[in-house]
Coordinates of C-alpha atoms in Angstrom, one line a residue:
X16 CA 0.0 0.0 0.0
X17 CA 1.3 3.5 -0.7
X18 CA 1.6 6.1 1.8
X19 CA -0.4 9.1 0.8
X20 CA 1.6 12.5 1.2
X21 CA 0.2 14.2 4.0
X22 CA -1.1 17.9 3.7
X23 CA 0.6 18.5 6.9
X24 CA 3.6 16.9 6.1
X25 CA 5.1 20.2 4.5
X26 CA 9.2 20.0 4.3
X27 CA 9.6 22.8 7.6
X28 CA 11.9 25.9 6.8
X29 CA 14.9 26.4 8.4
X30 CA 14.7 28.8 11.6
X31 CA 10.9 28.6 11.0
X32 CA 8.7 26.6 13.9
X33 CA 6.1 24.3 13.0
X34 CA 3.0 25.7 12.4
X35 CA -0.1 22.9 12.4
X36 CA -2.4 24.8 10.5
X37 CA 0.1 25.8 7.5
X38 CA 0.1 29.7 8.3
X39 CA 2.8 31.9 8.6
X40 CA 3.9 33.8 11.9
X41 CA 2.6 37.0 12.1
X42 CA 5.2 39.7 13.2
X43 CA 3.5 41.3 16.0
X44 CA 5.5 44.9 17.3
X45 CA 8.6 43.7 18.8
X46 CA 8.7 40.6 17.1
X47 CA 10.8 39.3 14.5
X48 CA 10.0 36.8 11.9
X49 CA 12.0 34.3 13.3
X50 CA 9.6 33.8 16.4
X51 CA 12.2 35.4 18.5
X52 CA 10.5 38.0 21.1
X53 CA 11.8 41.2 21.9
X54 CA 12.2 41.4 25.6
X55 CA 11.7 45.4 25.5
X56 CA 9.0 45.2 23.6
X57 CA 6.8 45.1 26.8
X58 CA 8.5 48.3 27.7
X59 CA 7.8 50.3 24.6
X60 CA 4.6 49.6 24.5
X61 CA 3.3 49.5 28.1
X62 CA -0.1 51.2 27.8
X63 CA -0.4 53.9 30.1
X64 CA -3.9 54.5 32.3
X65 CA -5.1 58.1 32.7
X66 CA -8.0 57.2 35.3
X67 CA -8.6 55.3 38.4
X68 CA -6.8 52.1 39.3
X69 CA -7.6 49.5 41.8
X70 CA -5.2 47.9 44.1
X71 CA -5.9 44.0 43.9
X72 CA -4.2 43.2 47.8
X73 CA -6.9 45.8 49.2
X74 CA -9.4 46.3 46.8
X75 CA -9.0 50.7 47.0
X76 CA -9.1 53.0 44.7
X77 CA -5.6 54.6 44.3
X78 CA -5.7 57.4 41.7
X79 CA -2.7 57.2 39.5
X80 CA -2.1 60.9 39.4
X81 CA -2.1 61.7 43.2
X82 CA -1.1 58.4 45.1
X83 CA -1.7 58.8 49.3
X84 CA 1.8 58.2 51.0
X85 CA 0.4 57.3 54.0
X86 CA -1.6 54.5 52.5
X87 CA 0.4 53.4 49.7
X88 CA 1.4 50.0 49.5
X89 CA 5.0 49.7 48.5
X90 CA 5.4 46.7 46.2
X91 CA 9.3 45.3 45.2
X92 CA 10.4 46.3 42.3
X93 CA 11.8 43.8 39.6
X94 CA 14.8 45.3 37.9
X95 CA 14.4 46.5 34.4
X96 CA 16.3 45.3 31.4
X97 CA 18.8 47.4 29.5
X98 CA 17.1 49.3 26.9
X99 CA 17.9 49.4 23.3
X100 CA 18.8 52.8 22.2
X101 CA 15.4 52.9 20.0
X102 CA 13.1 52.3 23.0
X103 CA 15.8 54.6 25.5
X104 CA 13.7 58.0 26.5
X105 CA 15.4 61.1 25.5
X106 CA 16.8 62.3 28.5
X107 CA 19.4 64.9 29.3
X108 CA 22.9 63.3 29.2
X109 CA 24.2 62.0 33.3
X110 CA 28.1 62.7 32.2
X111 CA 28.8 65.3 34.5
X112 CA 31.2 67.0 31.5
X113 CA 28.2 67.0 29.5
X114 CA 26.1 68.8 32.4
X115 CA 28.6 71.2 33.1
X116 CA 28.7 72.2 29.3
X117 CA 25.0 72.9 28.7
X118 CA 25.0 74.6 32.3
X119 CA 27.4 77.1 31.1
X120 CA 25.8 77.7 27.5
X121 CA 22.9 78.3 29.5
X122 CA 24.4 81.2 31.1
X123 CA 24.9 79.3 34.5
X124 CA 28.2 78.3 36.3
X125 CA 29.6 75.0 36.8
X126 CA 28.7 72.8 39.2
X127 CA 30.9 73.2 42.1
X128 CA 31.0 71.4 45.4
X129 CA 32.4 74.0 47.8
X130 CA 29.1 76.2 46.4
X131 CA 28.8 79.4 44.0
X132 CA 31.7 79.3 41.9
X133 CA 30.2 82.9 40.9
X134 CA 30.0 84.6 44.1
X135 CA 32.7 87.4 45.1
X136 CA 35.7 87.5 47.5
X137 CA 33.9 89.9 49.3
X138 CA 30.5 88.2 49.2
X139 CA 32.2 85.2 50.2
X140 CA 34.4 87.3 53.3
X141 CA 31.3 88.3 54.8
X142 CA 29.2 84.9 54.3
X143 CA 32.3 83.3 56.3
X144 CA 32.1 86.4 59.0
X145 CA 35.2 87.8 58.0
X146 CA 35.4 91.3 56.8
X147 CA 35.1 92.5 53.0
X148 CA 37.9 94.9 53.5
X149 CA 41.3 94.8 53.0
X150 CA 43.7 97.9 53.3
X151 CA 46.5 97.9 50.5
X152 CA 49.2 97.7 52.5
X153 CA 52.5 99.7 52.8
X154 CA 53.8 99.1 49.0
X155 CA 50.9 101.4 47.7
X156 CA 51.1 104.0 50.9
X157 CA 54.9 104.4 49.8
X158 CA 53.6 105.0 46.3
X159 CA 51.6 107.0 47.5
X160 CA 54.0 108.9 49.4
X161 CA 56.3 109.6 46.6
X162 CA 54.3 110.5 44.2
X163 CA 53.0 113.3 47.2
X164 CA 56.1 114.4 47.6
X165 CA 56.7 114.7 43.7
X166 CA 53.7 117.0 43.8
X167 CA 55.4 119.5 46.9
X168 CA 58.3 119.6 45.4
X169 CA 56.8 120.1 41.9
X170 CA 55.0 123.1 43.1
X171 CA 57.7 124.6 44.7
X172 CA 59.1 125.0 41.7
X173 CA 56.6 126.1 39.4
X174 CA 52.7 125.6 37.7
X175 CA 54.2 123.4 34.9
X176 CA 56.5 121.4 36.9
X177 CA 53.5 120.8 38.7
X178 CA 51.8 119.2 35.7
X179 CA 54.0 116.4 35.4
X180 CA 53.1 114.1 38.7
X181 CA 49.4 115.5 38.5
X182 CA 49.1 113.8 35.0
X183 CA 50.0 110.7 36.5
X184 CA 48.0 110.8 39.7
X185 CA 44.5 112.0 37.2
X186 CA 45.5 108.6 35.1
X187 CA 46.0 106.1 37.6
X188 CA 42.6 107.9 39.4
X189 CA 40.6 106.8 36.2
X190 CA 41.8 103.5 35.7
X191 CA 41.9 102.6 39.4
X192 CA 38.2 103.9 39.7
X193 CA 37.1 101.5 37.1
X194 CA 38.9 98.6 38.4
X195 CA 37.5 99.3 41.9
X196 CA 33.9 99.1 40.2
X197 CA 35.4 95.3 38.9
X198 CA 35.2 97.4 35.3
X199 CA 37.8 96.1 33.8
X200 CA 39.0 96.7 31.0
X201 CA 37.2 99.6 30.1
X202 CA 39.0 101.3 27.7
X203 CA 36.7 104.0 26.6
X204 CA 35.7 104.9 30.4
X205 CA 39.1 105.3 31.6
X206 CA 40.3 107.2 28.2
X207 CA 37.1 110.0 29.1
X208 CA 37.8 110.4 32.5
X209 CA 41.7 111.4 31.6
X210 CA 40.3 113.7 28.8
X211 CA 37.9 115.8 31.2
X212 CA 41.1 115.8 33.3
X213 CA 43.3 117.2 30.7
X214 CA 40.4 119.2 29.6
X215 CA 40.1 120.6 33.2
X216 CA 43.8 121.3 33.3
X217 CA 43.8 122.9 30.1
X218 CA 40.6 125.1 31.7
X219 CA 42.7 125.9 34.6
X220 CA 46.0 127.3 33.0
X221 CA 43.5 129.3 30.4
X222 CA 41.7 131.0 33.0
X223 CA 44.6 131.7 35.4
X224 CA 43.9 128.8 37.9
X225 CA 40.4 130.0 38.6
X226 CA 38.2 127.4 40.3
X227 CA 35.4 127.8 37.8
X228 CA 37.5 126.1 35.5
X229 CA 36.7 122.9 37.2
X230 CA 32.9 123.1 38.0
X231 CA 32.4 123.7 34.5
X232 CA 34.9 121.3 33.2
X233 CA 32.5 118.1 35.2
X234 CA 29.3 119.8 34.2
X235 CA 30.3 119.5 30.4
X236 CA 31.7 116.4 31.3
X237 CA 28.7 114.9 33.0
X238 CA 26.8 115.8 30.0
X239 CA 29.1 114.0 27.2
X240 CA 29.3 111.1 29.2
X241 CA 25.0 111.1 29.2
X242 CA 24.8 111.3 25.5
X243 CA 27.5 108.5 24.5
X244 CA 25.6 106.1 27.5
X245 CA 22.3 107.1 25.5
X246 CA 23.9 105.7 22.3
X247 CA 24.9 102.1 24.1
X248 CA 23.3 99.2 22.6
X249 CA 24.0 97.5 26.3
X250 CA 21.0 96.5 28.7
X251 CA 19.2 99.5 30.9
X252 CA 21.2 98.6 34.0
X253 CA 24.3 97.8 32.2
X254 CA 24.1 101.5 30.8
X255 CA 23.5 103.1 34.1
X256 CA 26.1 100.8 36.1
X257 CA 28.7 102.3 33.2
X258 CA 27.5 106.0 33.4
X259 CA 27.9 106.2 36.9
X260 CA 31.2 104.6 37.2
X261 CA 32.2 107.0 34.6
X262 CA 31.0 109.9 36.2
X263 CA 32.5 108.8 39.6
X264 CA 35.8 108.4 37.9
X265 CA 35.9 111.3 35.5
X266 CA 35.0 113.5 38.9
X267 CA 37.8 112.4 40.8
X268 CA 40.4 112.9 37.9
X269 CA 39.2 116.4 37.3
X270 CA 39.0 117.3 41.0
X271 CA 42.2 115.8 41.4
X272 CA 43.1 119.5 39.4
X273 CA 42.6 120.7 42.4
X274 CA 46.5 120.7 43.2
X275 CA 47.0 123.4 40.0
X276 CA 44.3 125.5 41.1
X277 CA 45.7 125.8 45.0
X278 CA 48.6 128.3 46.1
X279 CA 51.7 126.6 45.4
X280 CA 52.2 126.7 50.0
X281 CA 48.9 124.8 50.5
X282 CA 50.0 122.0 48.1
X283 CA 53.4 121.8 49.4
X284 CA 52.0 121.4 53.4
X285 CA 48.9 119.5 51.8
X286 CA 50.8 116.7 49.9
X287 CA 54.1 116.2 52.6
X288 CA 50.6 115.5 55.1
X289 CA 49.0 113.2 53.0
X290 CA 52.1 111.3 52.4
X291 CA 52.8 111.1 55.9
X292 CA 49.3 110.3 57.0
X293 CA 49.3 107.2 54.5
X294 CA 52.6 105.7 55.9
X295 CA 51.2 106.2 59.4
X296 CA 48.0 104.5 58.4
X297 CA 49.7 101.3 56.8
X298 CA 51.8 100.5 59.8
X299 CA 50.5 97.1 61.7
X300 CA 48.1 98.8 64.6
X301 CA 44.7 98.5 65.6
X302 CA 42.3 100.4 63.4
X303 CA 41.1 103.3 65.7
X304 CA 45.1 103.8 66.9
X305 CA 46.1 103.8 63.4
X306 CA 43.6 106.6 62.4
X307 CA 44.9 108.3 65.6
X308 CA 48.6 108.2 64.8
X309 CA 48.1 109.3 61.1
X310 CA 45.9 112.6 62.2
X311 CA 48.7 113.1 64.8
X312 CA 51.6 112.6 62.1
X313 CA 49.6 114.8 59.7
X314 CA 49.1 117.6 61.7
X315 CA 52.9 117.1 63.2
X316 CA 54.3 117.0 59.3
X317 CA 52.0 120.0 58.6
X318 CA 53.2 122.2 61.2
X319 CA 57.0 121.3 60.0
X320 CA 56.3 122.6 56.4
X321 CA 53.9 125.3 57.6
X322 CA 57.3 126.8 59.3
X323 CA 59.4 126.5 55.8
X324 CA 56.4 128.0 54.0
X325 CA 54.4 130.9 54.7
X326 CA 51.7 129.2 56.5
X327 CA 53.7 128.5 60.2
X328 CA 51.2 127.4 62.7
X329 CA 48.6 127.1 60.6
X330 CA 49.8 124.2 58.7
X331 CA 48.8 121.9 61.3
X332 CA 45.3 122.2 60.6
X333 CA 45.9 121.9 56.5
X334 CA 47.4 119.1 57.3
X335 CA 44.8 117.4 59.4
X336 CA 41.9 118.5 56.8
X337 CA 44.1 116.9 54.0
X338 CA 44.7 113.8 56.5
X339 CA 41.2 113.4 56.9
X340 CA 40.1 113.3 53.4
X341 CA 42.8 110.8 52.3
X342 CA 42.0 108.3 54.7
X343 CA 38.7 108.5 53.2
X344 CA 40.1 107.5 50.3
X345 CA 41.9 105.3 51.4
X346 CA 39.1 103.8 52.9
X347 CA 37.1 103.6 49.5
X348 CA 40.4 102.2 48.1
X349 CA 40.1 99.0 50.7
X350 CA 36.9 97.7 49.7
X351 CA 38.3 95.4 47.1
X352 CA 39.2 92.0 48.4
X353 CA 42.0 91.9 47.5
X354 CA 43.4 92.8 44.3
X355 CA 46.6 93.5 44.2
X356 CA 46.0 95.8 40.8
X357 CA 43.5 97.9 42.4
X358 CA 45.9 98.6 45.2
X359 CA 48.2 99.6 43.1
X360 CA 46.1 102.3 41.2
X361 CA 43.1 103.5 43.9
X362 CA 45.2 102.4 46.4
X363 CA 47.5 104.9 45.5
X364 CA 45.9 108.0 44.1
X365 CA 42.6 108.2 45.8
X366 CA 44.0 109.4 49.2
X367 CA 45.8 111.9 47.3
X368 CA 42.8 113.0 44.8
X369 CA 40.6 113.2 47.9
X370 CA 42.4 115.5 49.2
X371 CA 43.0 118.2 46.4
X372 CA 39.5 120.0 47.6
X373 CA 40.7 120.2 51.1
X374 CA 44.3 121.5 50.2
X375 CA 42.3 124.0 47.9
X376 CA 39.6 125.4 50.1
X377 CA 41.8 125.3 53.7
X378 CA 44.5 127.0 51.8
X379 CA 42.9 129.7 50.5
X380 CA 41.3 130.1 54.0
X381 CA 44.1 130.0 56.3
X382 CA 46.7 131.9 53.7

């Protein structure tokens, strides 16, 4: 007898299973052809409920938006697979490089573990309950002592000899302004300030060292500093942070003309005091005694050139007025923390620039 062939004795294909009924494997998402199953396909297309779910342990409602935590029965969780870089979410990259990058394209710092790697020296000095100020030290008050005594003996000699160490204290006023402000560089600042001074000293000689010359020298000053601010393209508090700081420093340069406009007495006693009072301040005492010894040494140094000049007596309290308004400055000058640059430039000619209006108005008063 002859065996029949069999319907469902169909040669199989190879890597194809058996199928009974003579069909062919559907490919259902996630599988292959092959009838192997894709172990992430589960996880890609997990359907997600929106509504109300019921807990089978305790047959409650538990709302998959807003779970209770007081209630909520914590189940284990079964680790998940690795997922294939087709089903992986698009999340933001765990290299800490990475982070770091896009934080800083973003406009914010690096990550840091000893906190705000934008925050100040000062900030930082008085979050740690030290204090923001730092005095520059004795390098910049013998700086600043020479180039006082440049200016006594400058005037003793004449107006034009005079010019020569009051250019250099009106340019390291403007440049050591706008480092103070942490301005730096700012070119164009600095370069208007030392015009108005120049512009001021120009004034002065014109007009036979009348006072005048300097009042209107910052009012026209003031003014072209407005109008080129008003032309920035910089943001509204950018603009104002730079017109003030260039006011402030354009000021100081052309008060610093002071010196020029003064009798050539005052600014001999005036200048020997202010050097004097500096060195005294940077020696290593307490604060109050340190204030105490420089007035003292002022006053004691004025009285000394007072009885050279024409002043005598009266030099001691020149002196004391100039003392006081340096160590204003030189007060201003400390509130960097500390840069070594700014000492070197406010550190130096504020006290002195400070005290041109004092050397001016006491001595035309006492002469």
């Amino acid at each position: 007898m002859t065996n029949q062939p069999n319907r469902h004795d169909q040669p199989s294909q190879p890597n194809q299973p058996y199928d009974p009924y003579g069909q062919q494997p559907q490919a259902w998402p996630g599988q292959g052809y092959q009838g192997y199953e894709d172990p992430h396909a589960a996880q890609q297309y997990t359907q997600q409920w929106q509504g109300q779910t019921w807990e089978t342990q305790n047959h409650r409602a538990v709302s998959a938006q807003a779970p209770d935590p007081e209630t909520a029965i914590l189940t284990p969780q079964s680790p998940r697979p690795p997922q294939s870089p087709q089903s992986r979410p698009s999340q933001a990259p765990a290299d800490p490089a990475v982070t770091d990058a896009d934080a800083s394209a973003a406009g914010y710092g690096p990550a840091t573990v000893g906190g705000n790697a934008r925050v100040t020296d000062a900030q930082r000095a008085r979050a740690e309950g030290r204090s923001p100020i730092i005095e520059p030290g004795m390098q910049p008050a013998a700086l600043t002592a020479l180039l006082g005594l440049l200016l006594a003996g400058a005037a003793a000699v004449g107006t034009y000899a005079l010019l020569v160490p009051l250019v250099i204290l009106q340019a390291v006023t403007a440049a050591g302004w706008f480092r103070l402000n942490g301005m730096w560089p700012a070119r164009q600042g600095i370069a208007l300030g030392f015009a108005g001074a120049l512009a001021a000293d120009a004034a002065l000689l014109v007009s036979g060292r009348s006072p005048a010359a300097i009042l209107g020298t910052i009012g026209v000053w003031v003014l072209l500093t407005l109008v080129l601010q008003l032309r920035s393209h910089a943001d509204p508090d950018e603009r104002m942070y730079g017109l003030m700081a260039t006011v402030a420093a354009s000021a100081l340069a052309i008060v610093a003309g002071g010196y020029l406009a003064a009798a050539a007495d005052a600014v001999t006693v005036g200048a020997v005091a202010v050097a004097i009072a500096v060195l005294a301040r940077a020696l290593p005492l307490p604060t109050p005694a340190s204030v105490v010894v420089s007035l003292l040494a002022a006053a004691g140094a004025g009285i000394a050139m007072g009885s050279v000049t024409d002043l005598g007596t009266s030099g001691a309290l020149l002196g004391a007025g100039a003392a006081v308004c340096a160590l204003i400055g030189h007060r201003v000058a400390s509130y960097d923390y500390p840069s070594r640059f700014v000492h070197f430039t406010a550190g130096v000619a504020l006290p002195l620039a400070a005290a041109a209006p004092a050397v001016y108005v006491l001595g035309r008063a006492l002469a």
